[in-house]
Amino acid sequence: MNRGRRWLAVICMAGGLLLGLIGARSLLVPEQAAVTFGVPRRPAGHELYYIIGLRNLWLGLLAVAFAALRQWRALALWFAMGTIVCFADAAIAASSTGKLGQVAFHIGCGIGCAVLTPLLWRMGSREN
């Protein structure tokens, strides 16, 4: 890998790690993270929903882009991480409303992600 590509990879990894740290902070100290983000400690309006919606929108479009570009291994990693998120969402829903429909939806999505991950990884391996 040439020097320019190496630096580009390092910058991208640093950006990803920064976003991961921001996410972790939001989970560990949500009210402080909200203030740092620019919303009140306990949003009264729809700010939180807009934040979640934008995150879901860009993550969904990222999956579409990976598929359109035939980046199967990247898509496999996306679904692998999605598996963890879906099961975590199921746990959050279960401890919040506890409604079977919502919990089952998240578990079903997690199972779907878990099934797609190895299939996509193999697809990427065959093309390389």
PDB file of C-alpha atoms in Angstrom:
ATOM      1  CA  MET A   1       0.000   0.000   0.000  1.00  0.00           C
ATOM      2  CA  ASN A   2       1.476   3.341  -0.955  1.00  0.00           C
ATOM      3  CA  ARG A   3       1.925   6.151   1.548  1.00  0.00           C
ATOM      4  CA  GLY A   4      -1.128   8.166   0.416  1.00  0.00           C
ATOM      5  CA  ARG A   5      -3.473   5.196   0.691  1.00  0.00           C
ATOM      6  CA  ARG A   6      -2.052   4.291   4.077  1.00  0.00           C
ATOM      7  CA  TRP A   7      -2.763   7.806   5.385  1.00  0.00           C
ATOM      8  CA  LEU A   8      -6.242   7.739   3.896  1.00  0.00           C
ATOM      9  CA  ALA A   9      -6.909   4.410   5.643  1.00  0.00           C
ATOM     10  CA  VAL A  10      -5.608   5.814   8.947  1.00  0.00           C
ATOM     11  CA  ILE A  11      -7.812   8.917   8.644  1.00  0.00           C
ATOM     12  CA  CYS A  12     -10.872   6.781   7.853  1.00  0.00           C
ATOM     13  CA  MET A  13     -10.170   4.460  10.786  1.00  0.00           C
ATOM     14  CA  ALA A  14      -9.707   7.449  13.096  1.00  0.00           C
ATOM     15  CA  GLY A  15     -13.065   8.840  11.941  1.00  0.00           C
ATOM     16  CA  GLY A  16     -14.730   5.501  12.559  1.00  0.00           C
ATOM     17  CA  LEU A  17     -13.184   5.207  16.006  1.00  0.00           C
ATOM     18  CA  LEU A  18     -14.274   8.753  16.849  1.00  0.00           C
ATOM     19  CA  LEU A  19     -17.845   7.961  15.816  1.00  0.00           C
ATOM     20  CA  GLY A  20     -17.679   4.767  17.894  1.00  0.00           C
ATOM     21  CA  LEU A  21     -16.504   6.728  20.932  1.00  0.00           C
ATOM     22  CA  ILE A  22     -19.309   9.249  20.437  1.00  0.00           C
ATOM     23  CA  GLY A  23     -21.782   6.352  20.313  1.00  0.00           C
ATOM     24  CA  ALA A  24     -20.307   4.746  23.420  1.00  0.00           C
ATOM     25  CA  ARG A  25     -20.484   8.050  25.277  1.00  0.00           C
ATOM     26  CA  SER A  26     -24.128   8.404  24.281  1.00  0.00           C
ATOM     27  CA  LEU A  27     -24.805   5.011  25.844  1.00  0.00           C
ATOM     28  CA  LEU A  28     -22.765   5.597  29.004  1.00  0.00           C
ATOM     29  CA  VAL A  29     -23.616   9.236  29.808  1.00  0.00           C
ATOM     30  CA  PRO A  30     -26.603  10.073  27.609  1.00  0.00           C
ATOM     31  CA  GLU A  31     -27.541  13.423  29.152  1.00  0.00           C
ATOM     32  CA  GLN A  32     -24.003  14.824  28.927  1.00  0.00           C
ATOM     33  CA  ALA A  33     -23.684  13.490  25.384  1.00  0.00           C
ATOM     34  CA  ALA A  34     -26.986  15.152  24.453  1.00  0.00           C
ATOM     35  CA  VAL A  35     -25.739  18.522  25.680  1.00  0.00           C
ATOM     36  CA  THR A  36     -22.441  18.090  23.812  1.00  0.00           C
ATOM     37  CA  PHE A  37     -24.413  17.184  20.683  1.00  0.00           C
ATOM     38  CA  GLY A  38     -26.479  20.340  21.019  1.00  0.00           C
ATOM     39  CA  VAL A  39     -29.831  19.233  22.418  1.00  0.00           C
ATOM     40  CA  PRO A  40     -31.198  19.656  25.956  1.00  0.00           C
ATOM     41  CA  ARG A  41     -30.458  16.991  28.563  1.00  0.00           C
ATOM     42  CA  ARG A  42     -33.962  15.602  28.145  1.00  0.00           C
ATOM     43  CA  PRO A  43     -35.283  16.650  24.749  1.00  0.00           C
ATOM     44  CA  ALA A  44     -38.887  17.794  24.917  1.00  0.00           C
ATOM     45  CA  GLY A  45     -39.391  17.863  21.164  1.00  0.00           C
ATOM     46  CA  HIS A  46     -38.569  15.469  18.375  1.00  0.00           C
ATOM     47  CA  GLU A  47     -34.785  16.026  18.303  1.00  0.00           C
ATOM     48  CA  LEU A  48     -33.981  12.521  19.472  1.00  0.00           C
ATOM     49  CA  TYR A  49     -36.220  10.971  16.820  1.00  0.00           C
ATOM     50  CA  TYR A  50     -34.590  13.073  14.105  1.00  0.00           C
ATOM     51  CA  ILE A  51     -31.138  11.982  15.270  1.00  0.00           C
ATOM     52  CA  ILE A  52     -32.145   8.305  15.247  1.00  0.00           C
ATOM     53  CA  GLY A  53     -33.896   8.717  11.893  1.00  0.00           C
ATOM     54  CA  LEU A  54     -30.858  10.302  10.265  1.00  0.00           C
ATOM     55  CA  ARG A  55     -28.566   7.580  11.603  1.00  0.00           C
ATOM     56  CA  ASN A  56     -30.877   4.863  10.274  1.00  0.00           C
ATOM     57  CA  LEU A  57     -31.194   6.642   6.940  1.00  0.00           C
ATOM     58  CA  TRP A  58     -27.467   6.904   6.300  1.00  0.00           C
ATOM     59  CA  LEU A  59     -26.800   3.375   7.541  1.00  0.00           C
ATOM     60  CA  GLY A  60     -29.512   2.030   5.240  1.00  0.00           C
ATOM     61  CA  LEU A  61     -28.127   3.965   2.279  1.00  0.00           C
ATOM     62  CA  LEU A  62     -24.656   2.649   3.113  1.00  0.00           C
ATOM     63  CA  ALA A  63     -25.966  -0.916   2.759  1.00  0.00           C
ATOM     64  CA  VAL A  64     -27.592  -0.012  -0.562  1.00  0.00           C
ATOM     65  CA  ALA A  65     -24.313   1.524  -1.774  1.00  0.00           C
ATOM     66  CA  PHE A  66     -22.288  -1.542  -0.723  1.00  0.00           C
ATOM     67  CA  ALA A  67     -24.712  -3.798  -2.603  1.00  0.00           C
ATOM     68  CA  ALA A  68     -24.759  -1.555  -5.701  1.00  0.00           C
ATOM     69  CA  LEU A  69     -20.944  -1.488  -5.744  1.00  0.00           C
ATOM     70  CA  ARG A  70     -20.813  -5.235  -5.107  1.00  0.00           C
ATOM     71  CA  GLN A  71     -18.738  -4.780  -1.979  1.00  0.00           C
ATOM     72  CA  TRP A  72     -19.858  -8.110  -0.527  1.00  0.00           C
ATOM     73  CA  ARG A  73     -17.349  -8.305   2.320  1.00  0.00           C
ATOM     74  CA  ALA A  74     -18.146  -4.749   3.415  1.00  0.00           C
ATOM     75  CA  LEU A  75     -21.829  -5.662   3.302  1.00  0.00           C
ATOM     76  CA  ALA A  76     -21.114  -8.835   5.296  1.00  0.00           C
ATOM     77  CA  LEU A  77     -19.428  -6.751   7.999  1.00  0.00           C
ATOM     78  CA  TRP A  78     -22.349  -4.307   7.921  1.00  0.00           C
ATOM     79  CA  PHE A  79     -24.789  -7.175   8.527  1.00  0.00           C
ATOM     80  CA  ALA A  80     -22.539  -8.735  11.196  1.00  0.00           C
ATOM     81  CA  MET A  81     -22.601  -5.502  13.166  1.00  0.00           C
ATOM     82  CA  GLY A  82     -26.311  -5.189  12.401  1.00  0.00           C
ATOM     83  CA  THR A  83     -26.857  -8.573  14.056  1.00  0.00           C
ATOM     84  CA  ILE A  84     -25.491  -7.227  17.334  1.00  0.00           C
ATOM     85  CA  VAL A  85     -27.524  -4.022  17.072  1.00  0.00           C
ATOM     86  CA  CYS A  86     -30.763  -5.875  16.287  1.00  0.00           C
ATOM     87  CA  PHE A  87     -30.454  -8.166  19.292  1.00  0.00           C
ATOM     88  CA  ALA A  88     -29.522  -5.200  21.505  1.00  0.00           C
ATOM     89  CA  ASP A  89     -32.580  -3.347  20.175  1.00  0.00           C
ATOM     90  CA  ALA A  90     -34.706  -6.390  21.048  1.00  0.00           C
ATOM     91  CA  ALA A  91     -33.371  -6.305  24.598  1.00  0.00           C
ATOM     92  CA  ILE A  92     -34.068  -2.570  24.853  1.00  0.00           C
ATOM     93  CA  ALA A  93     -37.613  -3.032  23.517  1.00  0.00           C
ATOM     94  CA  ALA A  94     -38.210  -5.968  25.873  1.00  0.00           C
ATOM     95  CA  SER A  95     -37.112  -3.973  28.909  1.00  0.00           C
ATOM     96  CA  SER A  96     -39.048  -0.895  27.776  1.00  0.00           C
ATOM     97  CA  THR A  97     -42.501  -1.696  26.396  1.00  0.00           C
ATOM     98  CA  GLY A  98     -42.095  -5.441  26.399  1.00  0.00           C
ATOM     99  CA  LYS A  99     -44.576  -5.794  23.548  1.00  0.00           C
ATOM    100  CA  LEU A 100     -44.106  -9.064  21.701  1.00  0.00           C
ATOM    101  CA  GLY A 101     -44.494  -7.594  18.222  1.00  0.00           C
ATOM    102  CA  GLN A 102     -41.665  -5.088  18.588  1.00  0.00           C
ATOM    103  CA  VAL A 103     -39.339  -7.550  20.312  1.00  0.00           C
ATOM    104  CA  ALA A 104     -40.062 -10.229  17.691  1.00  0.00           C
ATOM    105  CA  PHE A 105     -39.387  -7.746  14.874  1.00  0.00           C
ATOM    106  CA  HIS A 106     -35.918  -6.953  16.243  1.00  0.00           C
ATOM    107  CA  ILE A 107     -35.113 -10.610  16.878  1.00  0.00           C
ATOM    108  CA  GLY A 108     -36.261 -11.513  13.359  1.00  0.00           C
ATOM    109  CA  CYS A 109     -34.069  -8.797  11.869  1.00  0.00           C
ATOM    110  CA  GLY A 110     -31.126 -10.040  13.951  1.00  0.00           C
ATOM    111  CA  ILE A 111     -31.628 -13.579  12.680  1.00  0.00           C
ATOM    112  CA  GLY A 112     -31.854 -12.277   9.105  1.00  0.00           C
ATOM    113  CA  CYS A 113     -28.609 -10.357   9.535  1.00  0.00           C
ATOM    114  CA  ALA A 114     -26.909 -13.399  11.061  1.00  0.00           C
ATOM    115  CA  VAL A 115     -27.955 -15.573   8.089  1.00  0.00           C
ATOM    116  CA  LEU A 116     -26.860 -13.021   5.475  1.00  0.00           C
ATOM    117  CA  THR A 117     -23.423 -12.379   7.008  1.00  0.00           C
ATOM    118  CA  PRO A 118     -21.677 -15.668   6.079  1.00  0.00           C
ATOM    119  CA  LEU A 119     -23.439 -15.838   2.697  1.00  0.00           C
ATOM    120  CA  LEU A 120     -22.168 -12.388   1.744  1.00  0.00           C
ATOM    121  CA  TRP A 121     -18.678 -13.122   3.102  1.00  0.00           C
ATOM    122  CA  ARG A 122     -18.450 -16.255   0.920  1.00  0.00           C
ATOM    123  CA  MET A 123     -19.680 -14.272  -2.059  1.00  0.00           C
ATOM    124  CA  GLY A 124     -16.890 -11.750  -1.494  1.00  0.00           C
ATOM    125  CA  SER A 125     -14.328 -14.531  -1.118  1.00  0.00           C
ATOM    126  CA  ARG A 126     -15.301 -16.047  -4.465  1.00  0.00           C
ATOM    127  CA  GLU A 127     -14.847 -12.749  -6.295  1.00  0.00           C
ATOM    128  CA  ASN A 128     -11.331 -12.147  -4.904  1.00  0.00           C
TER     129      ASN A 128
END
